[in-house]
Amino acid sequence: MCGIAGLLDLGGGTSNERLHELCLAMTEQMVHRGPDDRGVWTEQEAGIALGQQRLAIIDLAPTGHQPMMSRDERFVVTYNGEIYNHRELRVQLEASGRSFIGHSDTQVITEGATTWGLEGMLGGLNGMFAIALWDRQTRVLHLARDRMGEKPLYYGRFGRWVLFGSELKALVAHPYWEPRLDSTAANLFFTYNYVPAPRTIFEGVYKLPPGHFLSIKCDAAKPLPEPRPYWSLHEVARRGLAEPLRSDPNAAIKELDVLLSDAVQMRMESDVPLGALLSGGIDSSLIVAMMQRSARQPVKTFSVGFNEKGYDESTHARNVAEFLGTEHQEFRVTPKDALEVVPALPTMYDEPFADSSQIPTHLIAKLAREHVTVALSGDAGDECFTGYHRYGWGETLWARFGWIPAPLRRWLAGLLRSFSPAQFDVVFRTLAHVLPKSMHYSNPGDRIHKLLGVIGSANKEALYDSLLTNLSGHVSPAVRGAKRGFGGTDAQPAIEDFVAWMVALDMQVYLPDDILVKVDRATMATSLESRAPFLDHRVVEFSWRLPKDYKLRGTVGKWITRELLYQYVPKTIVDRPKQGFSVPLDNWLRGPLREWADDLMQPGSLADTGAIDVAHVAQRWHEHISGRRNWGHFLWSILMFESWRRTYLSTTLNRAA
């Protein structure tokens, strides 16, 4: 794991010393991603410089140093990630006459490109990666990203310079960086709480979409080409739905057990200490159970907890850890801990980012890094096996209310929303003894208000957007015409089944642009490598072949992973309603974070953004701090944007001026 950066001078004429100096300044911005080693490679004739900050995981010796050149000296690579099947690929390459030094996984990239070509090499990799591969023979810079988007890669052109890096801060360090705020991207942030790929918050800077590569020739007269896919989630989804698995449920469970166990085993290879992040939920518990089954000693596990009732999952994690016999560590998150993290968030993410679980994710990573360098997680289990409530509830709501004319639905929703979330909470507590266990939610009133807000949706696609977004009238009207793309384009997945359509869009957009961004920045800020077995492309492809009722039954998802987990851990320990990794924002903003938030909520500052309805936000802020309503997540997006604008945007724009 590491941070990569580089530049290509399309105009030429820059000395090796200057190329080295510029690239070094870019890589130095990411020491947190790789504190163990640093390397810069330049070639003056081509105007190319590649750099890396290395977190040594596999082959700690100098033979793992990057940038790395192929044995025939044609290719030079700098890459961020892990290739889990590198041993298998190495055997194949050696049979083809290739030779290796040391046991670094990086070598299968250079020798694979030499033997199989770029797309052949990429198609054979099982791993997470962001790759910059320079072809010295053709003078082409190839940028590539893993299938599911675990590892980030940003790029852009500024005049004669092509810049790329694992984080935006690497590009910012280049003197010819020209930051210009992308107003459409800002509007998209206020809708989704993140900036969807391929956009970034800056004009002219892009995220390389998952499963894509970009080949840039040394030609200053031509604009940057469009990225091309080497693997298509859309095709995987289409093929899986057209050719579903024919085996019975028990056989499917066994097949998943073998496949996921292999994915876990591959991700346990490490030359440094390894552990796991454990929430006590279905996904992380299953990963830890599989790890412990094959481990020679107790697996090190880590969890976080809260003192606020309704947010604390630490007891569940502790129960799973005790049953499996792991070496468990727990961290209690207090408002003071959150306040210490908040000032670092703008520079940790480089863009506005408002998934509030970014705070505990960073804190659990910090705890884990005190004991291990690599940690496995249960990320992507929800996307692969339909775990989010919106999948079941979206389909159910449309089936029950879709036939009612939209105006009548909107009137009905408005009537019910006249009751506050607190009043709904009281009703649920009163009826708790007669409600099914699947309806024992934390904060039920907020969930009901969210659901009521989607009943008036004009169609299924709008209903999904309402379930997922912050569309509440506080952003400029332009945002309503700005759509997230699928596969890096403006197209939507051509899938008829509503649940499958939601899953496909989540996998291609929400997962890489929210969940995986959150995990990557939160862990790499502490120099911790996170690995997610559910993101093994074989597991993803298998999930698309499963019939719907193997995953979703009624409004309860992850049927197959639940049944598999019950073979490892008693049902009584892990069977409970999905809680999610949320934080008590409502209480924190009224208490220990209020002074910080008050400062950011100044009307004059908010008006400068040009995208916020200041009066609307002020009203909700007043309602929130008075306790009449809970607008915590709504307000968090406003606070994260303003915090980023003050601490990041003003600095880069002033420097550019």
XYZ file of N, CA, C and O in Angstrom, residues 82-93 105 108 116 121-129 147 262 266-267 269 536-538:
128
model
N -2.497 -3.969 -3.595
C -2.010 -5.325 -3.388
C -2.568 -6.217 -4.484
O -3.765 -6.149 -4.802
N -1.712 -7.056 -5.058
C -2.138 -8.060 -6.034
C -2.171 -9.397 -5.292
O -1.135 -9.992 -4.998
N -3.373 -9.866 -4.970
C -3.504 -11.031 -4.094
C -3.144 -12.342 -4.778
O -2.747 -13.297 -4.110
N -3.269 -12.411 -6.092
C -2.915 -13.648 -6.799
C -1.545 -13.560 -7.447
O -1.282 -14.195 -8.468
N -0.650 -12.762 -6.869
C 0.660 -12.557 -7.497
C 1.487 -13.836 -7.566
O 2.267 -14.033 -8.504
N 1.315 -14.743 -6.598
C 2.079 -15.992 -6.638
C 1.647 -16.853 -7.830
O 2.481 -17.436 -8.527
N 0.348 -16.930 -8.047
C -0.180 -17.693 -9.189
C 0.292 -17.094 -10.509
O 0.714 -17.817 -11.430
N 0.223 -15.763 -10.620
C 0.663 -15.098 -11.840
C 2.165 -15.254 -12.046
O 2.632 -15.397 -13.186
N 2.894 -15.244 -10.972
C 4.352 -15.402 -11.074
C 4.719 -16.751 -11.682
O 5.614 -16.838 -12.528
N 4.019 -17.802 -11.256
C 4.273 -19.138 -11.808
C 4.023 -19.141 -13.312
O 4.809 -19.695 -14.096
N 2.917 -18.515 -13.738
C 2.600 -18.458 -15.163
C 3.660 -17.676 -15.930
O 4.058 -18.067 -17.043
N 4.114 -16.577 -15.357
C 5.108 -15.748 -16.031
C 6.465 -16.434 -16.104
O 7.175 -16.337 -17.111
N 4.938 -8.276 -5.100
C 3.832 -8.449 -6.045
C 3.906 -7.448 -7.188
O 3.261 -7.636 -8.227
N 4.755 -8.625 -10.943
C 3.825 -9.259 -11.882
C 3.159 -8.207 -12.774
O 2.629 -8.549 -13.832
N 1.804 -10.173 -21.555
C 0.403 -10.254 -21.975
C -0.156 -8.951 -22.536
O -1.300 -8.917 -22.983
N -2.739 -8.053 -18.912
C -2.217 -8.002 -17.548
C -3.283 -7.560 -16.569
O -3.503 -8.184 -15.522
N -4.009 -6.478 -16.891
C -5.034 -5.962 -15.985
C -6.127 -6.993 -15.749
O -6.607 -7.156 -14.618
N -6.531 -7.691 -16.796
C -7.583 -8.692 -16.669
C -7.194 -9.865 -15.798
O -8.067 -10.551 -15.255
N -5.901 -10.096 -15.638
C -5.447 -11.223 -14.826
C -5.240 -10.889 -13.365
O -5.040 -11.796 -12.545
N -5.291 -9.608 -13.005
C -5.017 -9.206 -11.631
C -6.231 -9.395 -10.737
O -7.340 -8.993 -11.075
N -6.020 -9.997 -9.578
C -7.031 -10.058 -8.524
C -6.485 -9.226 -7.379
O -5.566 -9.643 -6.679
N -7.036 -8.039 -7.208
C -6.493 -7.189 -6.157
C -7.114 -5.815 -6.155
O -8.109 -5.545 -6.833
N -6.531 -4.961 -5.364
C -6.915 -3.544 -5.325
C -5.695 -2.770 -5.791
O -4.580 -3.031 -5.352
N -5.908 -1.824 -6.704
C -4.736 -1.150 -7.249
C -5.090 0.136 -7.970
O -6.185 0.308 -8.496
N -11.062 -3.014 -10.358
C -12.428 -3.196 -10.858
C -13.479 -2.477 -10.025
O -14.433 -1.914 -10.559
N -11.677 -18.406 0.253
C -10.468 -18.235 -0.551
C -10.098 -16.765 -0.661
O -8.915 -16.401 -0.577
N -6.555 -15.267 0.719
C -5.639 -14.498 -0.132
C -5.278 -13.167 0.518
O -4.137 -12.698 0.391
N -6.228 -12.569 1.218
C -5.999 -11.248 1.818
C -5.334 -11.324 3.182
O -5.096 -10.286 3.799
N -2.356 -12.786 3.433
C -0.917 -12.819 3.191
C -0.317 -11.464 3.540
O -0.748 -10.422 3.029
N -13.520 -8.902 -3.748
C -12.922 -9.826 -4.715
C -13.883 -9.920 -5.902
O -15.075 -10.189 -5.732
N -13.392 -9.695 -7.105
C -14.307 -9.640 -8.253
C -15.030 -10.958 -8.474
O -16.127 -10.991 -9.036
N -14.455 -12.063 -8.014
C -15.139 -13.358 -8.137
C -16.372 -13.408 -7.235
O -17.412 -13.974 -7.602
